[in-house]
PDB file of C-alpha atoms in Angstrom:
ATOM      1  CA  UNK A   1     153.493  96.187   6.391  1.00  0.00           C
ATOM      2  CA  UNK A   2     156.812  98.046   6.451  1.00  0.00           C
ATOM      3  CA  UNK A   3     159.576  97.763   9.025  1.00  0.00           C
ATOM      4  CA  UNK A   4     158.438  96.988  12.555  1.00  0.00           C
ATOM      5  CA  UNK A   5     160.354  98.144  15.630  1.00  0.00           C
ATOM      6  CA  UNK A   6     160.104  96.098  18.829  1.00  0.00           C
ATOM      7  CA  UNK A   7     162.053  96.637  22.047  1.00  0.00           C
ATOM      8  CA  UNK A   8     162.507  94.998  25.451  1.00  0.00           C
ATOM      9  CA  UNK A   9     164.614  95.682  28.525  1.00  0.00           C
ATOM     10  CA  UNK A  10     166.586  93.208  30.672  1.00  0.00           C
ATOM     11  CA  UNK A  11     168.525  94.048  33.785  1.00  0.00           C
ATOM     12  CA  UNK A  12     169.647  92.178  36.851  1.00  0.00           C
ATOM     13  CA  UNK A  13     169.346  88.412  37.197  1.00  0.00           C
ATOM     14  CA  UNK A  14     165.571  87.808  37.077  1.00  0.00           C
ATOM     15  CA  UNK A  15     165.631  86.844  33.374  1.00  0.00           C
ATOM     16  CA  UNK A  16     168.309  85.055  31.385  1.00  0.00           C
ATOM     17  CA  UNK A  17     169.227  85.795  27.746  1.00  0.00           C
ATOM     18  CA  UNK A  18     166.906  82.997  26.561  1.00  0.00           C
ATOM     19  CA  UNK A  19     163.943  85.221  27.435  1.00  0.00           C
ATOM     20  CA  UNK A  20     165.197  87.878  25.015  1.00  0.00           C
ATOM     21  CA  UNK A  21     165.977  85.340  22.294  1.00  0.00           C
ATOM     22  CA  UNK A  22     162.641  83.541  22.623  1.00  0.00           C
ATOM     23  CA  UNK A  23     160.740  86.824  22.619  1.00  0.00           C
ATOM     24  CA  UNK A  24     162.465  87.933  19.438  1.00  0.00           C
ATOM     25  CA  UNK A  25     161.791  84.564  17.799  1.00  0.00           C
ATOM     26  CA  UNK A  26     158.108  84.792  18.721  1.00  0.00           C
ATOM     27  CA  UNK A  27     157.864  88.323  17.345  1.00  0.00           C
ATOM     28  CA  UNK A  28     159.640  87.298  14.124  1.00  0.00           C
ATOM     29  CA  UNK A  29     157.158  84.457  13.546  1.00  0.00           C
ATOM     30  CA  UNK A  30     154.258  86.889  13.906  1.00  0.00           C
ATOM     31  CA  UNK A  31     155.424  89.927  11.915  1.00  0.00           C
ATOM     32  CA  UNK A  32     154.898  89.955   8.144  1.00  0.00           C
ATOM     33  CA  UNK A  33     157.481  92.581   7.154  1.00  0.00           C
ATOM     34  CA  UNK A  34     160.995  93.536   8.167  1.00  0.00           C
ATOM     35  CA  UNK A  35     161.834  93.594  11.858  1.00  0.00           C
ATOM     36  CA  UNK A  36     164.270  95.510  14.020  1.00  0.00           C
ATOM     37  CA  UNK A  37     164.362  94.016  17.503  1.00  0.00           C
ATOM     38  CA  UNK A  38     166.155  95.902  20.276  1.00  0.00           C
ATOM     39  CA  UNK A  39     167.122  95.011  23.822  1.00  0.00           C
ATOM     40  CA  UNK A  40     168.337  97.446  26.464  1.00  0.00           C
ATOM     41  CA  UNK A  41     170.477  95.511  28.910  1.00  0.00           C
ATOM     42  CA  UNK A  42     173.322  95.565  31.420  1.00  0.00           C
ATOM     43  CA  UNK A  43     174.518  92.120  30.278  1.00  0.00           C
ATOM     44  CA  UNK A  44     174.905  91.197  26.603  1.00  0.00           C
ATOM     45  CA  UNK A  45     176.059  87.633  27.248  1.00  0.00           C
ATOM     46  CA  UNK A  46     174.048  84.978  25.415  1.00  0.00           C
ATOM     47  CA  UNK A  47     171.841  87.360  23.417  1.00  0.00           C
ATOM     48  CA  UNK A  48     171.454  86.361  19.769  1.00  0.00           C
ATOM     49  CA  UNK A  49     173.288  88.502  17.167  1.00  0.00           C
ATOM     50  CA  UNK A  50     169.980  89.337  15.429  1.00  0.00           C
ATOM     51  CA  UNK A  51     169.081  91.473  18.458  1.00  0.00           C
ATOM     52  CA  UNK A  52     170.272  95.091  18.369  1.00  0.00           C
ATOM     53  CA  UNK A  53     171.652  95.575  21.874  1.00  0.00           C
ATOM     54  CA  UNK A  54     171.617  98.948  23.624  1.00  0.00           C
ATOM     55  CA  UNK A  55     173.732  99.296  26.749  1.00  0.00           C
ATOM     56  CA  UNK A  56     171.692 100.117  29.832  1.00  0.00           C
ATOM     57  CA  UNK A  57     173.067 103.181  31.584  1.00  0.00           C
ATOM     58  CA  UNK A  58     171.663 104.819  34.739  1.00  0.00           C
ATOM     59  CA  UNK A  59     169.299 107.713  34.166  1.00  0.00           C
ATOM     60  CA  UNK A  60     170.587 111.145  35.289  1.00  0.00           C
ATOM     61  CA  UNK A  61     167.729 111.129  37.814  1.00  0.00           C
ATOM     62  CA  UNK A  62     168.328 107.549  39.006  1.00  0.00           C
ATOM     63  CA  UNK A  63     168.770 108.575  42.645  1.00  0.00           C
ATOM     64  CA  UNK A  64     165.438 110.409  42.634  1.00  0.00           C
ATOM     65  CA  UNK A  65     163.729 107.409  41.037  1.00  0.00           C
ATOM     66  CA  UNK A  66     165.019 105.176  43.810  1.00  0.00           C
ATOM     67  CA  UNK A  67     164.007 107.671  46.493  1.00  0.00           C
ATOM     68  CA  UNK A  68     160.474 107.784  45.083  1.00  0.00           C
ATOM     69  CA  UNK A  69     160.262 104.007  44.856  1.00  0.00           C
ATOM     70  CA  UNK A  70     161.363 103.626  48.480  1.00  0.00           C
ATOM     71  CA  UNK A  71     158.932 106.312  49.625  1.00  0.00           C
ATOM     72  CA  UNK A  72     156.112 104.546  47.755  1.00  0.00           C
ATOM     73  CA  UNK A  73     157.127 101.205  49.322  1.00  0.00           C
ATOM     74  CA  UNK A  74     157.112  99.479  45.926  1.00  0.00           C
ATOM     75  CA  UNK A  75     159.669  97.308  44.140  1.00  0.00           C
ATOM     76  CA  UNK A  76     158.194  97.640  40.667  1.00  0.00           C
ATOM     77  CA  UNK A  77     160.162  98.014  37.410  1.00  0.00           C
ATOM     78  CA  UNK A  78     160.666 101.783  37.458  1.00  0.00           C
ATOM     79  CA  UNK A  79     163.747 101.241  35.274  1.00  0.00           C
ATOM     80  CA  UNK A  80     161.396 100.786  32.305  1.00  0.00           C
ATOM     81  CA  UNK A  81     161.224 104.598  31.955  1.00  0.00           C
ATOM     82  CA  UNK A  82     164.452 104.196  29.937  1.00  0.00           C
ATOM     83  CA  UNK A  83     162.362 102.629  27.156  1.00  0.00           C
ATOM     84  CA  UNK A  84     160.644 105.984  26.604  1.00  0.00           C
ATOM     85  CA  UNK A  85     163.842 108.064  26.293  1.00  0.00           C
ATOM     86  CA  UNK A  86     163.833 110.281  23.168  1.00  0.00           C
ATOM     87  CA  UNK A  87     166.819 109.607  20.919  1.00  0.00           C
ATOM     88  CA  UNK A  88     167.405 106.163  22.417  1.00  0.00           C
ATOM     89  CA  UNK A  89     167.578 104.792  18.858  1.00  0.00           C
ATOM     90  CA  UNK A  90     168.974 107.639  16.721  1.00  0.00           C
ATOM     91  CA  UNK A  91     167.955 106.147  13.358  1.00  0.00           C
ATOM     92  CA  UNK A  92     164.509 104.950  14.448  1.00  0.00           C
ATOM     93  CA  UNK A  93     161.753 105.285  11.858  1.00  0.00           C
ATOM     94  CA  UNK A  94     158.212 105.071  13.179  1.00  0.00           C
ATOM     95  CA  UNK A  95     156.741 103.836  16.436  1.00  0.00           C
ATOM     96  CA  UNK A  96     158.037 101.254  18.906  1.00  0.00           C
ATOM     97  CA  UNK A  97     156.274  98.285  20.446  1.00  0.00           C
ATOM     98  CA  UNK A  98     157.768  97.573  23.864  1.00  0.00           C
ATOM     99  CA  UNK A  99     157.220  94.113  25.335  1.00  0.00           C
ATOM    100  CA  UNK A 100     158.002  92.738  28.782  1.00  0.00           C
ATOM    101  CA  UNK A 101     160.115  89.599  28.929  1.00  0.00           C
ATOM    102  CA  UNK A 102     157.378  87.699  30.768  1.00  0.00           C
ATOM    103  CA  UNK A 103     154.967  87.699  27.834  1.00  0.00           C
ATOM    104  CA  UNK A 104     154.540  85.144  25.065  1.00  0.00           C
ATOM    105  CA  UNK A 105     153.561  86.070  21.504  1.00  0.00           C
ATOM    106  CA  UNK A 106     150.690  83.862  20.349  1.00  0.00           C
ATOM    107  CA  UNK A 107     149.299  85.634  17.279  1.00  0.00           C
ATOM    108  CA  UNK A 108     149.898  88.261  14.564  1.00  0.00           C
ATOM    109  CA  UNK A 109     151.339  91.572  15.752  1.00  0.00           C
ATOM    110  CA  UNK A 110     150.908  93.747  12.654  1.00  0.00           C
ATOM    111  CA  UNK A 111     147.584  95.072  13.943  1.00  0.00           C
ATOM    112  CA  UNK A 112     149.109  96.129  17.267  1.00  0.00           C
ATOM    113  CA  UNK A 113     151.890  98.070  15.581  1.00  0.00           C
ATOM    114  CA  UNK A 114     149.498  99.808  13.168  1.00  0.00           C
ATOM    115  CA  UNK A 115     146.701 100.443  15.691  1.00  0.00           C
ATOM    116  CA  UNK A 116     145.550 104.034  16.401  1.00  0.00           C
ATOM    117  CA  UNK A 117     148.512 105.894  14.852  1.00  0.00           C
ATOM    118  CA  UNK A 118     149.889 108.703  17.003  1.00  0.00           C
ATOM    119  CA  UNK A 119     148.450 107.308  20.233  1.00  0.00           C
ATOM    120  CA  UNK A 120     149.949 105.518  23.221  1.00  0.00           C
ATOM    121  CA  UNK A 121     148.334 102.083  23.120  1.00  0.00           C
ATOM    122  CA  UNK A 122     148.140  99.657  26.052  1.00  0.00           C
ATOM    123  CA  UNK A 123     145.672  97.051  27.183  1.00  0.00           C
ATOM    124  CA  UNK A 124     143.240  98.252  29.810  1.00  0.00           C
ATOM    125  CA  UNK A 125     144.118  96.851  33.216  1.00  0.00           C
ATOM    126  CA  UNK A 126     142.323  93.737  34.330  1.00  0.00           C
ATOM    127  CA  UNK A 127     139.930  94.829  37.058  1.00  0.00           C
ATOM    128  CA  UNK A 128     138.916  98.334  38.056  1.00  0.00           C
ATOM    129  CA  UNK A 129     141.322 101.113  36.987  1.00  0.00           C
ATOM    130  CA  UNK A 130     142.836 103.172  39.768  1.00  0.00           C
ATOM    131  CA  UNK A 131     145.642 105.663  40.283  1.00  0.00           C
ATOM    132  CA  UNK A 132     147.626 102.812  41.823  1.00  0.00           C
ATOM    133  CA  UNK A 133     147.102 100.343  38.989  1.00  0.00           C
ATOM    134  CA  UNK A 134     146.899 102.858  36.170  1.00  0.00           C
ATOM    135  CA  UNK A 135     144.494 102.810  33.265  1.00  0.00           C
ATOM    136  CA  UNK A 136     146.606 100.407  31.251  1.00  0.00           C
ATOM    137  CA  UNK A 137     148.928  97.454  31.632  1.00  0.00           C
ATOM    138  CA  UNK A 138     152.457  98.165  30.404  1.00  0.00           C
ATOM    139  CA  UNK A 139     153.423  94.610  29.407  1.00  0.00           C
ATOM    140  CA  UNK A 140     152.846  95.707  25.795  1.00  0.00           C
ATOM    141  CA  UNK A 141     152.960  99.393  24.818  1.00  0.00           C
ATOM    142  CA  UNK A 142     152.899 100.908  21.316  1.00  0.00           C
ATOM    143  CA  UNK A 143     154.213 104.480  21.319  1.00  0.00           C
ATOM    144  CA  UNK A 144     156.485 106.848  19.400  1.00  0.00           C
ATOM    145  CA  UNK A 145     159.480 108.288  21.301  1.00  0.00           C
ATOM    146  CA  UNK A 146     159.372 111.415  19.121  1.00  0.00           C
ATOM    147  CA  UNK A 147     155.637 112.124  19.394  1.00  0.00           C
ATOM    148  CA  UNK A 148     155.453 111.030  23.030  1.00  0.00           C
ATOM    149  CA  UNK A 149     158.719 112.407  24.397  1.00  0.00           C
ATOM    150  CA  UNK A 150     156.747 113.859  27.320  1.00  0.00           C
ATOM    151  CA  UNK A 151     156.452 110.347  28.762  1.00  0.00           C
ATOM    152  CA  UNK A 152     160.140 110.594  29.591  1.00  0.00           C
ATOM    153  CA  UNK A 153     160.481 114.356  30.023  1.00  0.00           C
ATOM    154  CA  UNK A 154     157.686 114.649  32.571  1.00  0.00           C
ATOM    155  CA  UNK A 155     159.303 111.946  34.696  1.00  0.00           C
ATOM    156  CA  UNK A 156     162.755 113.509  34.288  1.00  0.00           C
ATOM    157  CA  UNK A 157     161.456 116.882  35.492  1.00  0.00           C
ATOM    158  CA  UNK A 158     160.000 115.570  38.790  1.00  0.00           C
ATOM    159  CA  UNK A 159     160.957 111.910  39.200  1.00  0.00           C
ATOM    160  CA  UNK A 160     160.456 111.492  42.934  1.00  0.00           C
ATOM    161  CA  UNK A 161     157.141 113.360  42.892  1.00  0.00           C
ATOM    162  CA  UNK A 162     155.816 111.380  39.908  1.00  0.00           C
ATOM    163  CA  UNK A 163     156.802 108.038  41.419  1.00  0.00           C
ATOM    164  CA  UNK A 164     155.109 108.835  44.720  1.00  0.00           C
ATOM    165  CA  UNK A 165     152.043 110.301  42.988  1.00  0.00           C
ATOM    166  CA  UNK A 166     151.592 107.048  41.077  1.00  0.00           C
ATOM    167  CA  UNK A 167     152.217 104.783  44.090  1.00  0.00           C
ATOM    168  CA  UNK A 168     155.506 103.522  42.697  1.00  0.00           C
ATOM    169  CA  UNK A 169     153.838 101.998  39.626  1.00  0.00           C
ATOM    170  CA  UNK A 170     155.450 102.538  36.229  1.00  0.00           C
ATOM    171  CA  UNK A 171     152.308 101.518  34.356  1.00  0.00           C
ATOM    172  CA  UNK A 172     150.228 103.874  36.464  1.00  0.00           C
ATOM    173  CA  UNK A 173     152.540 106.770  35.600  1.00  0.00           C
ATOM    174  CA  UNK A 174     152.698 105.848  31.926  1.00  0.00           C
ATOM    175  CA  UNK A 175     148.985 105.380  31.323  1.00  0.00           C
ATOM    176  CA  UNK A 176     147.904 108.414  33.348  1.00  0.00           C
ATOM    177  CA  UNK A 177     150.490 110.659  31.653  1.00  0.00           C
ATOM    178  CA  UNK A 178     149.244 109.526  28.230  1.00  0.00           C
ATOM    179  CA  UNK A 179     145.608 109.942  29.305  1.00  0.00           C
ATOM    180  CA  UNK A 180     146.157 113.463  30.596  1.00  0.00           C
ATOM    181  CA  UNK A 181     147.822 114.372  27.272  1.00  0.00           C
ATOM    182  CA  UNK A 182     144.847 112.980  25.348  1.00  0.00           C
ATOM    183  CA  UNK A 183     146.930 110.159  23.863  1.00  0.00           C
ATOM    184  CA  UNK A 184     145.811 107.049  25.748  1.00  0.00           C
ATOM    185  CA  UNK A 185     144.110 104.520  23.467  1.00  0.00           C
ATOM    186  CA  UNK A 186     143.526 100.982  24.764  1.00  0.00           C
ATOM    187  CA  UNK A 187     144.152  97.989  22.553  1.00  0.00           C
ATOM    188  CA  UNK A 188     141.122  95.733  22.039  1.00  0.00           C
ATOM    189  CA  UNK A 189     140.864  93.556  25.143  1.00  0.00           C
ATOM    190  CA  UNK A 190     140.918  90.316  23.146  1.00  0.00           C
ATOM    191  CA  UNK A 191     144.364  90.991  21.680  1.00  0.00           C
ATOM    192  CA  UNK A 192     146.241  90.855  24.989  1.00  0.00           C
ATOM    193  CA  UNK A 193     145.301  88.138  27.450  1.00  0.00           C
ATOM    194  CA  UNK A 194     146.244  87.409  31.035  1.00  0.00           C
ATOM    195  CA  UNK A 195     147.243  83.820  31.728  1.00  0.00           C
ATOM    196  CA  UNK A 196     145.889  84.166  35.248  1.00  0.00           C
ATOM    197  CA  UNK A 197     142.521  85.711  34.327  1.00  0.00           C
ATOM    198  CA  UNK A 198     141.842  84.595  30.745  1.00  0.00           C
ATOM    199  CA  UNK A 199     143.604  81.245  30.287  1.00  0.00           C
ATOM    200  CA  UNK A 200     143.504  79.334  33.564  1.00  0.00           C
ATOM    201  CA  UNK A 201     140.331  77.216  33.908  1.00  0.00           C
ATOM    202  CA  UNK A 202     138.151  77.824  36.927  1.00  0.00           C
ATOM    203  CA  UNK A 203     138.405  75.470  39.877  1.00  0.00           C
ATOM    204  CA  UNK A 204     138.182  72.464  39.805  1.00  0.00           C
ATOM    205  CA  UNK A 205     138.683  72.281  36.017  1.00  0.00           C
ATOM    206  CA  UNK A 206     142.156  73.798  36.422  1.00  0.00           C
ATOM    207  CA  UNK A 207     143.246  70.454  37.904  1.00  0.00           C
ATOM    208  CA  UNK A 208     142.131  68.454  34.846  1.00  0.00           C
ATOM    209  CA  UNK A 209     141.964  70.746  31.789  1.00  0.00           C
ATOM    210  CA  UNK A 210     144.862  72.405  29.953  1.00  0.00           C
ATOM    211  CA  UNK A 211     144.894  76.229  30.129  1.00  0.00           C
ATOM    212  CA  UNK A 212     142.923  77.814  27.290  1.00  0.00           C
ATOM    213  CA  UNK A 213     144.412  80.137  24.662  1.00  0.00           C
ATOM    214  CA  UNK A 214     141.740  82.738  23.745  1.00  0.00           C
ATOM    215  CA  UNK A 215     140.943  82.772  20.041  1.00  0.00           C
ATOM    216  CA  UNK A 216     142.192  86.277  19.165  1.00  0.00           C
ATOM    217  CA  UNK A 217     145.001  86.599  21.710  1.00  0.00           C
ATOM    218  CA  UNK A 218     148.155  88.031  20.160  1.00  0.00           C
ATOM    219  CA  UNK A 219     150.057  88.292  23.460  1.00  0.00           C
ATOM    220  CA  UNK A 220     149.606  86.464  26.762  1.00  0.00           C
ATOM    221  CA  UNK A 221     150.919  88.177  29.896  1.00  0.00           C
ATOM    222  CA  UNK A 222     152.251  86.317  32.917  1.00  0.00           C
ATOM    223  CA  UNK A 223     151.870  88.621  35.916  1.00  0.00           C
ATOM    224  CA  UNK A 224     152.167  87.127  39.360  1.00  0.00           C
ATOM    225  CA  UNK A 225     152.192  83.317  39.514  1.00  0.00           C
ATOM    226  CA  UNK A 226     152.577  81.085  37.687  1.00  0.00           C
ATOM    227  CA  UNK A 227     155.556  82.376  35.747  1.00  0.00           C
ATOM    228  CA  UNK A 228     156.048  81.112  32.185  1.00  0.00           C
ATOM    229  CA  UNK A 229     158.776  78.711  33.273  1.00  0.00           C
ATOM    230  CA  UNK A 230     156.351  77.251  35.831  1.00  0.00           C
ATOM    231  CA  UNK A 231     153.244  77.144  33.636  1.00  0.00           C
ATOM    232  CA  UNK A 232     154.816  75.379  30.670  1.00  0.00           C
ATOM    233  CA  UNK A 233     155.170  72.036  32.473  1.00  0.00           C
ATOM    234  CA  UNK A 234     152.213  72.519  34.805  1.00  0.00           C
ATOM    235  CA  UNK A 235     152.074  74.645  37.937  1.00  0.00           C
ATOM    236  CA  UNK A 236     151.821  72.822  41.244  1.00  0.00           C
ATOM    237  CA  UNK A 237     150.327  74.966  43.964  1.00  0.00           C
ATOM    238  CA  UNK A 238     147.103  74.957  45.975  1.00  0.00           C
ATOM    239  CA  UNK A 239     143.931  73.553  44.319  1.00  0.00           C
ATOM    240  CA  UNK A 240     142.773  76.998  43.214  1.00  0.00           C
ATOM    241  CA  UNK A 241     145.952  78.062  41.433  1.00  0.00           C
ATOM    242  CA  UNK A 242     147.487  74.838  40.066  1.00  0.00           C
ATOM    243  CA  UNK A 243     147.459  74.308  36.283  1.00  0.00           C
ATOM    244  CA  UNK A 244     148.013  71.458  33.841  1.00  0.00           C
ATOM    245  CA  UNK A 245     150.965  71.427  31.376  1.00  0.00           C
ATOM    246  CA  UNK A 246     150.452  73.970  28.613  1.00  0.00           C
ATOM    247  CA  UNK A 247     151.260  72.784  25.068  1.00  0.00           C
ATOM    248  CA  UNK A 248     150.501  76.094  23.343  1.00  0.00           C
ATOM    249  CA  UNK A 249     152.846  77.919  25.721  1.00  0.00           C
ATOM    250  CA  UNK A 250     155.630  75.446  24.935  1.00  0.00           C
ATOM    251  CA  UNK A 251     155.068  75.878  21.185  1.00  0.00           C
ATOM    252  CA  UNK A 252     154.865  79.686  21.226  1.00  0.00           C
ATOM    253  CA  UNK A 253     157.502  80.456  23.870  1.00  0.00           C
ATOM    254  CA  UNK A 254     160.137  77.741  23.599  1.00  0.00           C
ATOM    255  CA  UNK A 255     159.411  77.318  19.889  1.00  0.00           C
ATOM    256  CA  UNK A 256     158.238  74.683  17.411  1.00  0.00           C
ATOM    257  CA  UNK A 257     159.993  71.330  17.741  1.00  0.00           C
TER     258      UNK A 257
END
């Protein structure tokens, strides 16, 4: 394939620069062609020089975003709307694949980048879709800032209203906005797995058997607990949620030894 464009966002202190660097390394191992990897951040320290860094600046409607988030009583990552800003990368050619920092790349990504051209692609949410949860999970989103500029512009026009309408959930806003424009196209379920739902063995096997990597998983998402840093060496919690050390997570996230 041609040049692939992948982007992430890091702000605050929840994730260190190693999350950006490891994510880029995992993407690079699983892309066949050229790669441009971008990170929007408020702290460049420690980020590898191969990453094209974009300074994170407050949105003009930042105050309204915060007001909507407070009114919706949510603390979700509303800041991710910056990823959808038209003109964010002036010389961008083609679509973008945005990835959260708490995902690990476990398989080839070319298919995700080429899938359903012209559509906004996300994995369907695990469980029953709702206005609160959205139709899709935004841990991995393939979109085109030029074709899908409305994802940003609609939020910019009525930020507080949109945040409240979607219960403070960025992925709810994003997937419903794409759906209402006729652009929402879910990735095949098998390509994007949930560690919690798809990898962790059922009780009591979780106490004895290593978490399973589904055969066709290209990305594994870590939402809730355990976090990647907890799961890699084994997660110690109650009998239902504990997990054994995870060798495939160590290989794919921290990297081959």
